[in-house]
Amino acid sequence: MRMSEGVEWALHCCVTLAWVGDDRPVPTARLAASFDLPPAYLNKRLQALVRAGILTSTPGARGGFRLARPPERITLMDVVAAIEGTEDAFRCTEIRRQGPGSEAPVRDFRRPCGISTAMRKAELAWRRELAQQTVADLLAGTPAAAADRARRWFTTERTGT
């Protein structure tokens, strides 16, 4: 299964916003600069997170983004669904009903084929695993030095020191 780079960017931004705290919003340009990402594209991903209720957005010169809820209430699946959508990754098109299968009786196709069943089962396991892990879990698995660096970098910009 392949996901867009927007998922990685969104997850890193959620972790960073959790580190920085929610006293003031963080501008898109500052988040983009911290990862050397294109601000316009990152902003589209951040807006998707706002629509999903993962982030809040404050407009204006002092505006930006904050987490909308605590990190332990944001799952990786929430972020993936916000960026990639909620459609199933595997789409069975029933090709077994084509070619020689087009002449088979309808009763032969009442149950899904083994391929469709296996793919749906695998996707469900993948979704369950992502739903069980939160941004808080990511924070817990990150070295304290990385969090300290991020806090210092964002605080320096905010205070102008």
Backbone as JSON Lines, residues from 0, in Angstrom:
{"i":0,"aa":"M","n":[0.85,-1.16,0.0],"ca":[0.0,0.0,0.0],"c":[0.9,1.23,0.0]}
{"i":1,"aa":"R","n":[0.6,2.15,-0.86],"ca":[1.42,3.35,-0.98],"c":[0.6,4.56,-0.56]}
{"i":2,"aa":"M","n":[1.19,5.37,0.31],"ca":[0.53,6.61,0.74],"c":[1.34,7.78,0.22]}
{"i":3,"aa":"S","n":[0.69,8.91,0.1],"ca":[1.37,10.1,-0.37],"c":[2.31,10.62,0.71]}
{"i":4,"aa":"E","n":[3.25,11.44,0.3],"ca":[4.17,12.04,1.26],"c":[3.44,12.98,2.21]}
{"i":5,"aa":"G","n":[2.24,13.4,1.83],"ca":[1.44,14.26,2.69],"c":[1.13,13.62,4.03]}
{"i":6,"aa":"V","n":[1.03,12.3,4.08],"ca":[0.77,11.6,5.35],"c":[1.97,11.79,6.28]}
{"i":7,"aa":"E","n":[3.16,11.57,5.76],"ca":[4.37,11.77,6.57],"c":[4.45,13.22,7.06]}
{"i":8,"aa":"W","n":[4.21,14.15,6.16],"ca":[4.28,15.57,6.52],"c":[3.27,15.9,7.61]}
{"i":9,"aa":"A","n":[2.05,15.4,7.44],"ca":[0.99,15.69,8.41],"c":[1.32,15.11,9.78]}
{"i":10,"aa":"L","n":[1.84,13.89,9.81],"ca":[2.19,13.28,11.09],"c":[3.33,14.03,11.77]}
{"i":11,"aa":"H","n":[4.34,14.41,11.01],"ca":[5.45,15.19,11.59],"c":[4.94,16.54,12.12]}
{"i":12,"aa":"C","n":[4.04,17.16,11.42],"ca":[3.49,18.43,11.88],"c":[2.68,18.24,13.17]}
{"i":13,"aa":"C","n":[1.91,17.17,13.25],"ca":[1.16,16.89,14.48],"c":[2.1,16.69,15.66]}
{"i":14,"aa":"V","n":[3.16,15.92,15.46],"ca":[4.15,15.7,16.52],"c":[4.79,17.03,16.92]}
{"i":15,"aa":"T","n":[5.18,17.81,15.94],"ca":[5.82,19.11,16.22],"c":[4.87,20.03,16.98]}
{"i":16,"aa":"L","n":[3.63,20.11,16.55],"ca":[2.66,20.96,17.24],"c":[2.44,20.49,18.68]}
{"i":17,"aa":"A","n":[2.5,19.19,18.91],"ca":[2.38,18.67,20.27],"c":[3.59,19.09,21.11]}
{"i":18,"aa":"W","n":[4.78,19.04,20.53],"ca":[5.99,19.46,21.24],"c":[5.96,20.94,21.59]}
{"i":19,"aa":"V","n":[5.53,21.73,20.61],"ca":[5.55,23.18,20.77],"c":[4.5,23.63,21.79]}
{"i":20,"aa":"G","n":[3.42,22.91,21.89],"ca":[2.35,23.29,22.81],"c":[1.31,24.13,22.1]}
{"i":21,"aa":"D","n":[0.29,24.53,22.85],"ca":[-0.82,25.22,22.2],"c":[-1.01,26.66,22.69]}
{"i":22,"aa":"D","n":[0.05,27.27,23.21],"ca":[-0.1,28.65,23.67],"c":[-0.33,29.63,22.52]}
{"i":23,"aa":"R","n":[0.36,29.42,21.41],"ca":[0.16,30.26,20.23],"c":[0.18,29.39,18.97]}
{"i":24,"aa":"P","n":[-0.6,29.77,17.97],"ca":[-0.59,28.97,16.73],"c":[0.75,29.08,16.0]}
{"i":25,"aa":"V","n":[1.09,28.02,15.29],"ca":[2.34,27.99,14.51],"c":[1.99,28.21,13.04]}
{"i":26,"aa":"P","n":[2.59,29.23,12.4],"ca":[2.3,29.51,10.99],"c":[2.77,28.39,10.06]}
{"i":27,"aa":"T","n":[2.07,28.24,8.97],"ca":[2.45,27.25,7.95],"c":[3.88,27.46,7.51]}
{"i":28,"aa":"A","n":[4.25,28.71,7.27],"ca":[5.61,28.99,6.77],"c":[6.67,28.48,7.75]}
{"i":29,"aa":"R","n":[6.4,28.61,9.03],"ca":[7.38,28.15,10.04],"c":[7.44,26.63,10.08]}
{"i":30,"aa":"L","n":[6.29,25.99,10.02],"ca":[6.28,24.52,9.96],"c":[6.99,24.03,8.71]}
{"i":31,"aa":"A","n":[6.69,24.66,7.58],"ca":[7.31,24.27,6.31],"c":[8.83,24.45,6.38]}
{"i":32,"aa":"A","n":[9.27,25.56,6.94],"ca":[10.71,25.83,7.04],"c":[11.4,24.8,7.93]}
{"i":33,"aa":"S","n":[10.71,24.34,8.96],"ca":[11.34,23.39,9.88],"c":[11.63,22.05,9.22]}
{"i":34,"aa":"F","n":[10.92,21.74,8.14],"ca":[11.13,20.47,7.43],"c":[11.6,20.69,5.99]}
{"i":35,"aa":"D","n":[11.85,21.96,5.62],"ca":[12.26,22.3,4.25],"c":[11.24,21.78,3.24]}
{"i":36,"aa":"L","n":[9.97,22.1,3.49],"ca":[8.86,21.69,2.63],"c":[8.25,22.9,1.93]}
{"i":37,"aa":"P","n":[7.59,22.7,0.8],"ca":[6.9,23.81,0.13],"c":[5.68,24.25,0.94]}
{"i":38,"aa":"P","n":[5.64,25.51,1.39],"ca":[4.54,25.97,2.24],"c":[3.15,25.81,1.63]}
{"i":39,"aa":"A","n":[2.99,26.08,0.35],"ca":[1.65,26.0,-0.25],"c":[1.11,24.58,-0.21]}
{"i":40,"aa":"Y","n":[1.96,23.62,-0.53],"ca":[1.51,22.23,-0.51],"c":[1.26,21.77,0.92]}
{"i":41,"aa":"L","n":[2.15,22.13,1.84],"ca":[1.95,21.76,3.24],"c":[0.66,22.35,3.77]}
{"i":42,"aa":"N","n":[0.37,23.59,3.4],"ca":[-0.86,24.24,3.87],"c":[-2.1,23.46,3.45]}
{"i":43,"aa":"K","n":[-2.09,22.9,2.25],"ca":[-3.23,22.08,1.81],"c":[-3.41,20.87,2.72]}
{"i":44,"aa":"R","n":[-2.32,20.24,3.11],"ca":[-2.39,19.08,4.0],"c":[-2.88,19.52,5.39]}
{"i":45,"aa":"L","n":[-2.4,20.66,5.87],"ca":[-2.82,21.16,7.18],"c":[-4.3,21.52,7.18]}
{"i":46,"aa":"Q","n":[-4.78,22.08,6.08],"ca":[-6.2,22.41,5.98],"c":[-7.06,21.14,6.0]}
{"i":47,"aa":"A","n":[-6.55,20.07,5.4],"ca":[-7.27,18.78,5.45],"c":[-7.37,18.29,6.9]}
{"i":48,"aa":"L","n":[-6.32,18.52,7.68],"ca":[-6.34,18.14,9.09],"c":[-7.33,19.01,9.88]}
{"i":49,"aa":"V","n":[-7.47,20.26,9.48],"ca":[-8.46,21.14,10.12],"c":[-9.87,20.61,9.82]}
{"i":50,"aa":"R","n":[-10.14,20.29,8.55],"ca":[-11.46,19.77,8.18],"c":[-11.8,18.49,8.92]}
{"i":51,"aa":"A","n":[-10.78,17.71,9.25],"ca":[-10.99,16.45,9.96],"c":[-11.05,16.64,11.48]}
{"i":52,"aa":"G","n":[-10.88,17.87,11.96],"ca":[-10.95,18.13,13.39],"c":[-9.69,17.74,14.16]}
{"i":53,"aa":"I","n":[-8.59,17.58,13.44],"ca":[-7.31,17.21,14.07],"c":[-6.55,18.47,14.49]}
{"i":54,"aa":"L","n":[-6.62,19.5,13.65],"ca":[-5.99,20.79,13.95],"c":[-7.05,21.88,14.0]}
{"i":55,"aa":"T","n":[-6.69,23.0,14.6],"ca":[-7.48,24.22,14.49],"c":[-6.61,25.24,13.76]}
{"i":56,"aa":"S","n":[-7.27,26.15,13.11],"ca":[-6.57,27.16,12.33],"c":[-7.0,28.55,12.81]}
{"i":57,"aa":"T","n":[-6.02,29.42,12.97],"ca":[-6.28,30.81,13.33],"c":[-5.79,31.67,12.18]}
{"i":58,"aa":"P","n":[-6.67,32.47,11.56],"ca":[-6.24,33.3,10.44],"c":[-5.47,34.54,10.91]}
{"i":59,"aa":"G","n":[-4.82,35.21,9.97],"ca":[-4.17,36.48,10.27],"c":[-2.67,36.39,10.41]}
{"i":60,"aa":"A","n":[-2.07,37.56,10.62],"ca":[-0.61,37.67,10.7],"c":[-0.04,36.85,11.85]}
{"i":61,"aa":"R","n":[-0.75,36.72,12.93],"ca":[-0.28,35.94,14.08],"c":[-0.97,34.57,14.14]}
{"i":62,"aa":"G","n":[-1.53,34.18,13.01],"ca":[-2.28,32.94,12.94],"c":[-1.41,31.74,12.66]}
{"i":63,"aa":"G","n":[-2.06,30.62,12.52],"ca":[-1.37,29.36,12.24],"c":[-2.2,28.2,12.72]}
{"i":64,"aa":"F","n":[-1.52,27.15,13.11],"ca":[-2.17,25.89,13.45],"c":[-1.8,25.42,14.85]}
{"i":65,"aa":"R","n":[-2.75,24.71,15.46],"ca":[-2.59,24.05,16.76],"c":[-3.31,22.71,16.69]}
{"i":66,"aa":"L","n":[-2.96,21.82,17.59],"ca":[-3.72,20.57,17.7],"c":[-5.11,20.92,18.22]}
{"i":67,"aa":"A","n":[-6.12,20.28,17.67],"ca":[-7.51,20.52,18.09],"c":[-7.88,19.66,19.29]}
{"i":68,"aa":"R","n":[-7.13,18.61,19.53],"ca":[-7.4,17.74,20.66],"c":[-6.09,17.17,21.17]}
{"i":69,"aa":"P","n":[-6.08,16.6,22.35],"ca":[-4.84,16.06,22.91],"c":[-4.23,14.98,22.01]}
{"i":70,"aa":"P","n":[-2.9,14.86,22.01],"ca":[-2.21,13.87,21.17],"c":[-2.7,12.44,21.38]}
{"i":71,"aa":"E","n":[-3.14,12.11,22.59],"ca":[-3.62,10.74,22.83],"c":[-4.99,10.49,22.22]}
{"i":72,"aa":"R","n":[-5.62,11.54,21.7],"ca":[-6.92,11.37,21.05],"c":[-6.84,11.56,19.53]}
{"i":73,"aa":"I","n":[-5.63,11.57,19.0],"ca":[-5.43,11.65,17.54],"c":[-4.73,10.37,17.11]}
{"i":74,"aa":"T","n":[-5.44,9.54,16.36],"ca":[-4.83,8.29,15.91],"c":[-4.13,8.5,14.57]}
{"i":75,"aa":"L","n":[-3.23,7.59,14.28],"ca":[-2.57,7.63,12.98],"c":[-3.59,7.43,11.87]}
{"i":76,"aa":"M","n":[-4.61,6.61,12.13],"ca":[-5.66,6.4,11.14],"c":[-6.43,7.7,10.89]}
{"i":77,"aa":"D","n":[-6.65,8.51,11.93],"ca":[-7.31,9.81,11.75],"c":[-6.54,10.65,10.73]}
{"i":78,"aa":"V","n":[-5.22,10.68,10.89],"ca":[-4.38,11.49,10.01],"c":[-4.36,10.91,8.6]}
{"i":79,"aa":"V","n":[-4.2,9.61,8.49],"ca":[-4.19,8.97,7.16],"c":[-5.5,9.23,6.44]}
{"i":80,"aa":"A","n":[-6.61,9.06,7.13],"ca":[-7.93,9.28,6.5],"c":[-8.11,10.74,6.1]}
{"i":81,"aa":"A","n":[-7.61,11.66,6.9],"ca":[-7.72,13.09,6.57],"c":[-6.95,13.42,5.3]}
{"i":82,"aa":"I","n":[-5.8,12.82,5.13],"ca":[-4.94,13.13,3.98],"c":[-5.3,12.28,2.76]}
{"i":83,"aa":"E","n":[-5.51,11.0,2.95],"ca":[-5.72,10.08,1.82],"c":[-7.18,9.82,1.49]}
{"i":84,"aa":"G","n":[-8.07,10.12,2.42],"ca":[-9.48,9.81,2.22],"c":[-9.82,8.48,2.87]}
{"i":85,"aa":"T","n":[-11.08,8.13,2.82],"ca":[-11.54,6.93,3.52],"c":[-11.89,5.77,2.6]}
{"i":86,"aa":"E","n":[-11.67,5.93,1.32],"ca":[-11.98,4.83,0.4],"c":[-11.09,3.63,0.66]}
{"i":87,"aa":"D","n":[-11.61,2.45,0.38],"ca":[-10.81,1.23,0.5],"c":[-9.63,1.29,-0.46]}
{"i":88,"aa":"A","n":[-8.5,0.76,-0.04],"ca":[-7.32,0.73,-0.9],"c":[-7.51,-0.27,-2.04]}
{"i":89,"aa":"F","n":[-8.16,-1.39,-1.75],"ca":[-8.39,-2.42,-2.76],"c":[-9.82,-2.3,-3.26]}
{"i":90,"aa":"R","n":[-9.97,-2.28,-4.56],"ca":[-11.3,-2.22,-5.16],"c":[-11.48,-3.42,-6.09]}
{"i":91,"aa":"C","n":[-12.33,-4.32,-5.67],"ca":[-12.62,-5.49,-6.48],"c":[-13.52,-5.07,-7.65]}
{"i":92,"aa":"T","n":[-13.09,-5.36,-8.85],"ca":[-13.87,-5.01,-10.03],"c":[-14.57,-6.22,-10.65]}
{"i":93,"aa":"E","n":[-14.5,-7.34,-9.95],"ca":[-15.18,-8.57,-10.39],"c":[-14.75,-9.01,-11.79]}
{"i":94,"aa":"I","n":[-13.44,-9.0,-12.05],"ca":[-12.98,-9.42,-13.38],"c":[-13.26,-10.9,-13.62]}
{"i":95,"aa":"R","n":[-13.55,-11.64,-12.56],"ca":[-13.87,-13.06,-12.76],"c":[-15.17,-13.23,-13.54]}
{"i":96,"aa":"R","n":[-15.95,-12.17,-13.68],"ca":[-17.2,-12.22,-14.45],"c":[-16.98,-11.87,-15.93]}
{"i":97,"aa":"Q","n":[-15.72,-11.69,-16.3],"ca":[-15.41,-11.35,-17.69],"c":[-14.81,-12.58,-18.38]}
{"i":98,"aa":"G","n":[-14.6,-12.48,-19.67],"ca":[-14.03,-13.6,-20.42],"c":[-14.91,-14.83,-20.25]}
{"i":99,"aa":"P","n":[-14.3,-15.97,-19.98],"ca":[-15.09,-17.2,-19.82],"c":[-16.08,-17.11,-18.64]}
{"i":100,"aa":"G","n":[-15.79,-16.29,-17.65],"ca":[-16.68,-16.14,-16.5],"c":[-17.98,-15.44,-16.82]}
{"i":101,"aa":"S","n":[-18.03,-14.76,-17.95],"ca":[-19.25,-14.03,-18.29],"c":[-20.43,-14.97,-18.58]}
{"i":102,"aa":"E","n":[-20.13,-16.21,-18.85],"ca":[-21.2,-17.17,-19.12],"c":[-21.63,-17.95,-17.89]}
{"i":103,"aa":"A","n":[-20.93,-17.77,-16.77],"ca":[-21.26,-18.52,-15.55],"c":[-22.56,-18.0,-14.94]}
{"i":104,"aa":"P","n":[-23.29,-18.86,-14.25],"ca":[-24.54,-18.42,-13.63],"c":[-24.26,-17.43,-12.48]}
{"i":105,"aa":"V","n":[-25.22,-16.57,-12.19],"ca":[-25.1,-15.54,-11.15],"c":[-24.76,-16.17,-9.79]}
{"i":106,"aa":"R","n":[-25.3,-17.35,-9.51],"ca":[-25.06,-18.0,-8.21],"c":[-23.57,-18.24,-7.96]}
{"i":107,"aa":"D","n":[-22.77,-18.33,-9.03],"ca":[-21.33,-18.55,-8.87],"c":[-20.62,-17.32,-8.29]}
{"i":108,"aa":"F","n":[-21.31,-16.19,-8.26],"ca":[-20.67,-14.95,-7.82],"c":[-21.32,-14.35,-6.57]}
{"i":109,"aa":"R","n":[-22.1,-15.14,-5.88],"ca":[-22.79,-14.62,-4.68],"c":[-21.81,-14.27,-3.57]}
{"i":110,"aa":"R","n":[-20.77,-15.06,-3.44],"ca":[-19.76,-14.8,-2.41],"c":[-18.56,-14.1,-3.04]}
{"i":111,"aa":"P","n":[-17.91,-13.23,-2.29],"ca":[-16.7,-12.59,-2.82],"c":[-15.63,-13.64,-3.09]}
{"i":112,"aa":"C","n":[-14.79,-13.38,-4.05],"ca":[-13.71,-14.32,-4.35],"c":[-12.65,-14.28,-3.25]}
{"i":113,"aa":"G","n":[-11.8,-15.27,-3.23],"ca":[-10.75,-15.36,-2.22],"c":[-9.79,-14.18,-2.25]}
{"i":114,"aa":"I","n":[-9.54,-13.64,-3.43],"ca":[-8.64,-12.49,-3.55],"c":[-9.24,-11.28,-2.85]}
{"i":115,"aa":"S","n":[-10.49,-11.0,-3.13],"ca":[-11.16,-9.86,-2.5],"c":[-11.21,-10.04,-1.0]}
{"i":116,"aa":"T","n":[-11.54,-11.23,-0.53],"ca":[-11.63,-11.51,0.9],"c":[-10.27,-11.3,1.58]}
{"i":117,"aa":"A","n":[-9.21,-11.82,0.98],"ca":[-7.87,-11.69,1.56],"c":[-7.42,-10.22,1.6]}
{"i":118,"aa":"M","n":[-7.69,-9.49,0.53],"ca":[-7.26,-8.09,0.48],"c":[-8.03,-7.25,1.49]}
{"i":119,"aa":"R","n":[-9.29,-7.47,1.62],"ca":[-10.1,-6.73,2.6],"c":[-9.67,-7.05,4.03]}
{"i":120,"aa":"K","n":[-9.36,-8.31,4.28],"ca":[-8.89,-8.71,5.61],"c":[-7.56,-8.02,5.94]}
{"i":121,"aa":"A","n":[-6.66,-7.97,4.99],"ca":[-5.36,-7.31,5.21],"c":[-5.54,-5.81,5.43]}
{"i":122,"aa":"E","n":[-6.4,-5.2,4.67],"ca":[-6.64,-3.77,4.85],"c":[-7.27,-3.46,6.2]}
{"i":123,"aa":"L","n":[-8.18,-4.29,6.62],"ca":[-8.8,-4.1,7.93],"c":[-7.75,-4.19,9.04]}
{"i":124,"aa":"A","n":[-6.83,-5.13,8.94],"ca":[-5.77,-5.26,9.94],"c":[-4.88,-4.01,9.94]}
{"i":125,"aa":"W","n":[-4.56,-3.51,8.77],"ca":[-3.76,-2.29,8.63],"c":[-4.47,-1.11,9.28]}
{"i":126,"aa":"R","n":[-5.76,-0.95,8.99],"ca":[-6.54,0.16,9.56],"c":[-6.66,0.03,11.09]}
{"i":127,"aa":"R","n":[-6.84,-1.19,11.57],"ca":[-6.93,-1.4,13.02],"c":[-5.63,-1.0,13.7]}
{"i":128,"aa":"E","n":[-4.52,-1.39,13.12],"ca":[-3.21,-1.07,13.71],"c":[-3.01,0.45,13.76]}
{"i":129,"aa":"L","n":[-3.34,1.14,12.68],"ca":[-3.19,2.6,12.66],"c":[-4.15,3.27,13.65]}
{"i":130,"aa":"A","n":[-5.32,2.69,13.84],"ca":[-6.3,3.24,14.77],"c":[-5.89,3.02,16.23]}
{"i":131,"aa":"Q","n":[-5.01,2.06,16.47],"ca":[-4.57,1.78,17.84],"c":[-3.38,2.64,18.26]}
{"i":132,"aa":"Q","n":[-2.73,3.29,17.31],"ca":[-1.57,4.11,17.63],"c":[-1.94,5.58,17.53]}
{"i":133,"aa":"T","n":[-1.44,6.36,18.47],"ca":[-1.77,7.77,18.53],"c":[-0.53,8.65,18.36]}
{"i":134,"aa":"V","n":[-0.79,9.93,18.21],"ca":[0.31,10.89,18.17],"c":[1.07,10.85,19.49]}
{"i":135,"aa":"A","n":[0.37,10.62,20.6],"ca":[1.05,10.49,21.89],"c":[2.03,9.32,21.88]}
{"i":136,"aa":"D","n":[1.68,8.23,21.21],"ca":[2.6,7.09,21.1],"c":[3.85,7.49,20.32]}
{"i":137,"aa":"L","n":[3.67,8.29,19.27],"ca":[4.82,8.77,18.5],"c":[5.7,9.65,19.38]}
{"i":138,"aa":"L","n":[5.08,10.51,20.16],"ca":[5.83,11.39,21.06],"c":[6.65,10.56,22.05]}
{"i":139,"aa":"A","n":[6.04,9.53,22.59],"ca":[6.71,8.69,23.59],"c":[7.91,7.96,23.0]}
{"i":140,"aa":"G","n":[7.87,7.69,21.7],"ca":[8.96,6.97,21.05],"c":[10.04,7.85,20.46]}
{"i":141,"aa":"T","n":[9.95,9.15,20.69],"ca":[10.91,10.09,20.11],"c":[11.92,10.52,21.17]}
{"i":142,"aa":"P","n":[13.19,10.59,20.82],"ca":[14.18,11.04,21.8],"c":[13.87,12.46,22.31]}
{"i":143,"aa":"A","n":[14.09,12.68,23.59],"ca":[13.82,13.98,24.21],"c":[14.61,15.09,23.53]}
{"i":144,"aa":"A","n":[15.8,14.78,23.05],"ca":[16.63,15.8,22.39],"c":[15.94,16.35,21.15]}
{"i":145,"aa":"A","n":[15.24,15.51,20.41],"ca":[14.53,15.98,19.21],"c":[13.42,16.94,19.6]}
{"i":146,"aa":"A","n":[12.69,16.62,20.64],"ca":[11.62,17.5,21.11],"c":[12.2,18.82,21.6]}
{"i":147,"aa":"D","n":[13.29,18.77,22.33],"ca":[13.93,19.99,22.84],"c":[14.42,20.87,21.7]}
{"i":148,"aa":"R","n":[15.02,20.26,20.68],"ca":[15.48,21.03,19.5],"c":[14.31,21.73,18.83]}
{"i":149,"aa":"A","n":[13.22,21.01,18.65],"ca":[12.04,21.59,17.99],"c":[11.49,22.74,18.83]}
{"i":150,"aa":"R","n":[11.36,22.54,20.11],"ca":[10.84,23.61,20.99],"c":[11.72,24.85,20.91]}
{"i":151,"aa":"R","n":[13.03,24.65,20.99],"ca":[13.95,25.8,20.91],"c":[13.82,26.51,19.57]}
{"i":152,"aa":"W","n":[13.75,25.75,18.48],"ca":[13.69,26.34,17.15],"c":[12.42,27.17,17.0]}
{"i":153,"aa":"F","n":[11.3,26.64,17.43],"ca":[10.04,27.36,17.3],"c":[9.95,28.52,18.3]}
{"i":154,"aa":"T","n":[10.48,28.36,19.5],"ca":[10.45,29.43,20.5],"c":[11.33,30.59,20.06]}
{"i":155,"aa":"T","n":[12.49,30.31,19.49],"ca":[13.4,31.36,19.01],"c":[12.69,32.23,17.99]}
{"i":156,"aa":"E","n":[12.0,31.61,17.06],"ca":[11.27,32.37,16.03],"c":[10.18,33.22,16.64]}
{"i":157,"aa":"R","n":[9.46,32.66,17.57],"ca":[8.32,33.36,18.16],"c":[8.74,34.57,18.98]}
{"i":158,"aa":"T","n":[9.86,34.43,19.71],"ca":[10.26,35.5,20.61],"c":[11.23,36.47,19.93]}
{"i":159,"aa":"G","n":[11.77,36.05,18.8],"ca":[12.69,36.92,18.05],"c":[14.1,36.91,18.63]}
{"i":160,"aa":"T","n":[14.42,35.96,19.5],"ca":[15.76,35.9,20.08],"c":[16.64,34.93,19.34]}
